[in-house]
Amino acid sequence: MFIGHFGVGFAAKRVIPKTSLGTLILASQFVDLLWPFFLIFGIEVVAIDPGNTAFTPLDFIYYPFSHSLLGVLIWALIFGAVYYLIRKDLKSSFILGILVLSHWILDFITHRPDLPLFLGGDSPFVGLGLWNSIIATVIIESLIFIVGVYFYISVTKAKNKIGNYSLWSFIVFLIIIYLLNLFGPPPNSVDAIGYVGLSQWLLIGWAYWIDRNRSTVDKG
Ligand SMILES: [Zn+2]
């Protein structure tokens, strides 16, 4: 899942409006932002296998540190705790932890049973396999994304022109990446997956930039 995770980050603005969109998406997409580091250092393993599911050409062979349930719970705790140490805001820290965990829940719905529960090699693997249907994946993921963007727009307004252009160009950019993933050729090497994955960190910077140019609407 890709834009669905961004949709959840957008939506959370309604719950904790003082937290930047950059932090919200950093949380909801956190384990996919860590994953390329684990790949590049050879700690986790992926293979290119067109047809692995209808939706993705990737075979997630080994990724317990970024994507096991236990691993994601630990990242959620760390994320929430670090935010609390910096901001001393218990509610936001808790919601950010939930956002980190939301990534696993959405991946659990989409992946075939390749998600480990624990770190060890004897862990069971789970996944409901939404990715077996391209149409169902696109419908559900798009709905999450649209609702999330709608929530974000409903509680923020642009302070200036950048506040609008930065947001809409971000949305269009994410949709283009999504379509390229869907209709484009599979990646040509595992190294490319790692480096393209790393470039996602730029999207986090982009989201901070959007949020700085928008203000929160007081809903009373
Ligand atoms: Zn993921």
mmCIF file of N, CA and C in Angstrom, residues 126-171:
data_model
loop_
_atom_site.group_PDB
_atom_site.id
_atom_site.type_symbol
_atom_site.label_atom_id
_atom_site.label_comp_id
_atom_site.label_asym_id
_atom_site.label_seq_id
_atom_site.Cartn_x
_atom_site.Cartn_y
_atom_site.Cartn_z
ATOM 1 N N VAL A 126 1.238 -13.486 8.140
ATOM 2 C CA VAL A 126 -0.166 -13.127 7.937
ATOM 3 C C VAL A 126 -0.313 -12.092 6.825
ATOM 4 N N GLY A 127 -1.543 -11.929 6.360
ATOM 5 C CA GLY A 127 -1.854 -10.952 5.322
ATOM 6 C C GLY A 127 -3.139 -11.377 4.637
ATOM 7 N N LEU A 128 -4.062 -10.415 4.452
ATOM 8 C CA LEU A 128 -5.380 -10.759 3.917
ATOM 9 C C LEU A 128 -5.414 -10.761 2.393
ATOM 10 N N GLY A 129 -4.378 -10.198 1.747
ATOM 11 C CA GLY A 129 -4.249 -10.369 0.296
ATOM 12 C C GLY A 129 -5.126 -9.497 -0.584
ATOM 13 N N LEU A 130 -5.419 -8.275 -0.119
ATOM 14 C CA LEU A 130 -6.164 -7.343 -0.990
ATOM 15 C C LEU A 130 -5.449 -7.171 -2.330
ATOM 16 N N TRP A 131 -4.111 -7.262 -2.315
ATOM 17 C CA TRP A 131 -3.310 -7.088 -3.528
ATOM 18 C C TRP A 131 -3.597 -8.131 -4.590
ATOM 19 N N ASN A 132 -4.347 -9.194 -4.256
ATOM 20 C CA ASN A 132 -4.717 -10.157 -5.296
ATOM 21 C C ASN A 132 -5.702 -9.552 -6.288
ATOM 22 N N SER A 133 -6.326 -8.453 -5.906
ATOM 23 C CA SER A 133 -7.239 -7.756 -6.827
ATOM 24 C C SER A 133 -6.765 -6.326 -7.032
ATOM 25 N N ILE A 134 -6.415 -6.004 -8.283
ATOM 26 C CA ILE A 134 -5.966 -4.636 -8.575
ATOM 27 C C ILE A 134 -7.107 -3.654 -8.351
ATOM 28 N N ILE A 135 -8.301 -3.997 -8.857
ATOM 29 C CA ILE A 135 -9.450 -3.086 -8.758
ATOM 30 C C ILE A 135 -9.781 -2.792 -7.293
ATOM 31 N N ALA A 136 -9.876 -3.853 -6.479
ATOM 32 C CA ALA A 136 -10.235 -3.649 -5.070
ATOM 33 C C ALA A 136 -9.163 -2.819 -4.370
ATOM 34 N N THR A 137 -7.879 -3.073 -4.686
ATOM 35 C CA THR A 137 -6.797 -2.303 -4.066
ATOM 36 C C THR A 137 -6.933 -0.824 -4.405
ATOM 37 N N VAL A 138 -7.125 -0.546 -5.711
ATOM 38 C CA VAL A 138 -7.192 0.856 -6.144
ATOM 39 C C VAL A 138 -8.400 1.548 -5.514
ATOM 40 N N ILE A 139 -9.533 0.868 -5.449
ATOM 41 C CA ILE A 139 -10.742 1.489 -4.885
ATOM 42 C C ILE A 139 -10.533 1.801 -3.399
ATOM 43 N N ILE A 140 -10.082 0.813 -2.636
ATOM 44 C CA ILE A 140 -9.959 1.014 -1.183
ATOM 45 C C ILE A 140 -8.866 2.034 -0.869
ATOM 46 N N GLU A 141 -7.733 1.898 -1.557
ATOM 47 C CA GLU A 141 -6.631 2.814 -1.279
ATOM 48 C C GLU A 141 -7.000 4.247 -1.677
ATOM 49 N N SER A 142 -7.667 4.409 -2.826
ATOM 50 C CA SER A 142 -8.062 5.747 -3.272
ATOM 51 C C SER A 142 -9.059 6.362 -2.302
ATOM 52 N N LEU A 143 -9.985 5.533 -1.801
ATOM 53 C CA LEU A 143 -10.975 6.055 -0.850
ATOM 54 C C LEU A 143 -10.283 6.582 0.410
ATOM 55 N N ILE A 144 -9.333 5.808 0.931
ATOM 56 C CA ILE A 144 -8.609 6.250 2.135
ATOM 57 C C ILE A 144 -7.892 7.565 1.837
ATOM 58 N N PHE A 145 -7.275 7.635 0.667
ATOM 59 C CA PHE A 145 -6.515 8.833 0.292
ATOM 60 C C PHE A 145 -7.437 10.055 0.163
ATOM 61 N N ILE A 146 -8.555 9.867 -0.540
ATOM 62 C CA ILE A 146 -9.475 11.000 -0.786
ATOM 63 C C ILE A 146 -10.063 11.496 0.541
ATOM 64 N N VAL A 147 -10.491 10.565 1.389
ATOM 65 C CA VAL A 147 -11.065 10.963 2.683
ATOM 66 C C VAL A 147 -10.000 11.687 3.519
ATOM 67 N N GLY A 148 -8.768 11.161 3.505
ATOM 68 C CA GLY A 148 -7.690 11.792 4.267
ATOM 69 C C GLY A 148 -7.415 13.208 3.795
ATOM 70 N N VAL A 149 -7.301 13.383 2.481
ATOM 71 C CA VAL A 149 -7.038 14.723 1.928
ATOM 72 C C VAL A 149 -8.199 15.658 2.284
ATOM 73 N N TYR A 150 -9.422 15.137 2.173
ATOM 74 C CA TYR A 150 -10.595 15.952 2.501
ATOM 75 C C TYR A 150 -10.522 16.423 3.968
ATOM 76 N N PHE A 151 -10.172 15.509 4.879
ATOM 77 C CA PHE A 151 -10.050 15.877 6.298
ATOM 78 C C PHE A 151 -8.988 16.960 6.474
ATOM 79 N N TYR A 152 -7.861 16.773 5.793
ATOM 80 C CA TYR A 152 -6.766 17.744 5.935
ATOM 81 C C TYR A 152 -7.212 19.130 5.459
ATOM 82 N N ILE A 153 -7.878 19.150 4.295
ATOM 83 C CA ILE A 153 -8.311 20.438 3.735
ATOM 84 C C ILE A 153 -9.382 21.072 4.614
ATOM 85 N N SER A 154 -10.208 20.229 5.255
ATOM 86 C CA SER A 154 -11.300 20.769 6.064
ATOM 87 C C SER A 154 -10.799 21.425 7.353
ATOM 88 N N VAL A 155 -9.600 21.096 7.795
ATOM 89 C CA VAL A 155 -9.108 21.723 9.037
ATOM 90 C C VAL A 155 -7.919 22.656 8.818
ATOM 91 N N THR A 156 -7.523 22.869 7.550
ATOM 92 C CA THR A 156 -6.431 23.819 7.293
ATOM 93 C C THR A 156 -6.827 24.742 6.155
ATOM 94 N N LYS A 157 -6.209 25.916 6.142
ATOM 95 C CA LYS A 157 -6.374 26.763 4.959
ATOM 96 C C LYS A 157 -5.038 27.422 4.618
ATOM 97 N N ALA A 158 -4.873 27.726 3.320
ATOM 98 C CA ALA A 158 -3.600 28.268 2.850
ATOM 99 C C ALA A 158 -3.360 29.648 3.441
ATOM 100 N N LYS A 159 -2.112 29.872 3.916
ATOM 101 C CA LYS A 159 -1.744 31.218 4.387
ATOM 102 C C LYS A 159 -1.380 32.099 3.199
ATOM 103 N N ASN A 160 -0.967 31.468 2.116
ATOM 104 C CA ASN A 160 -0.459 32.181 0.936
ATOM 105 C C ASN A 160 -0.595 31.247 -0.262
ATOM 106 N N LYS A 161 -0.109 31.718 -1.416
ATOM 107 C CA LYS A 161 -0.242 30.880 -2.625
ATOM 108 C C LYS A 161 0.512 29.557 -2.487
ATOM 109 N N ILE A 162 1.660 29.612 -1.828
ATOM 110 C CA ILE A 162 2.449 28.380 -1.683
ATOM 111 C C ILE A 162 1.635 27.319 -0.944
ATOM 112 N N GLY A 163 0.839 27.771 0.026
ATOM 113 C CA GLY A 163 0.025 26.845 0.811
ATOM 114 C C GLY A 163 -0.926 26.021 -0.049
ATOM 115 N N ASN A 164 -1.370 26.598 -1.173
ATOM 116 C CA ASN A 164 -2.216 25.829 -2.097
ATOM 117 C C ASN A 164 -1.398 25.031 -3.094
ATOM 118 N N TYR A 165 -0.428 25.714 -3.741
ATOM 119 C CA TYR A 165 0.329 25.029 -4.804
ATOM 120 C C TYR A 165 1.119 23.842 -4.250
ATOM 121 N N SER A 166 1.719 24.038 -3.090
ATOM 122 C CA SER A 166 2.537 22.952 -2.536
ATOM 123 C C SER A 166 1.658 21.735 -2.227
ATOM 124 N N LEU A 167 0.445 21.988 -1.722
ATOM 125 C CA LEU A 167 -0.451 20.876 -1.375
ATOM 126 C C LEU A 167 -0.939 20.146 -2.621
ATOM 127 N N TRP A 168 -1.446 20.912 -3.593
ATOM 128 C CA TRP A 168 -2.045 20.249 -4.761
ATOM 129 C C TRP A 168 -0.992 19.564 -5.621
ATOM 130 N N SER A 169 0.205 20.173 -5.708
ATOM 131 C CA SER A 169 1.252 19.506 -6.495
ATOM 132 C C SER A 169 1.684 18.209 -5.798
ATOM 133 N N PHE A 170 1.680 18.203 -4.461
ATOM 134 C CA PHE A 170 2.018 16.999 -3.690
ATOM 135 C C PHE A 170 1.000 15.886 -3.981
ATOM 136 N N ILE A 171 -0.281 16.257 -3.958
ATOM 137 C CA ILE A 171 -1.342 15.275 -4.204
ATOM 138 C C ILE A 171 -1.211 14.691 -5.617
#
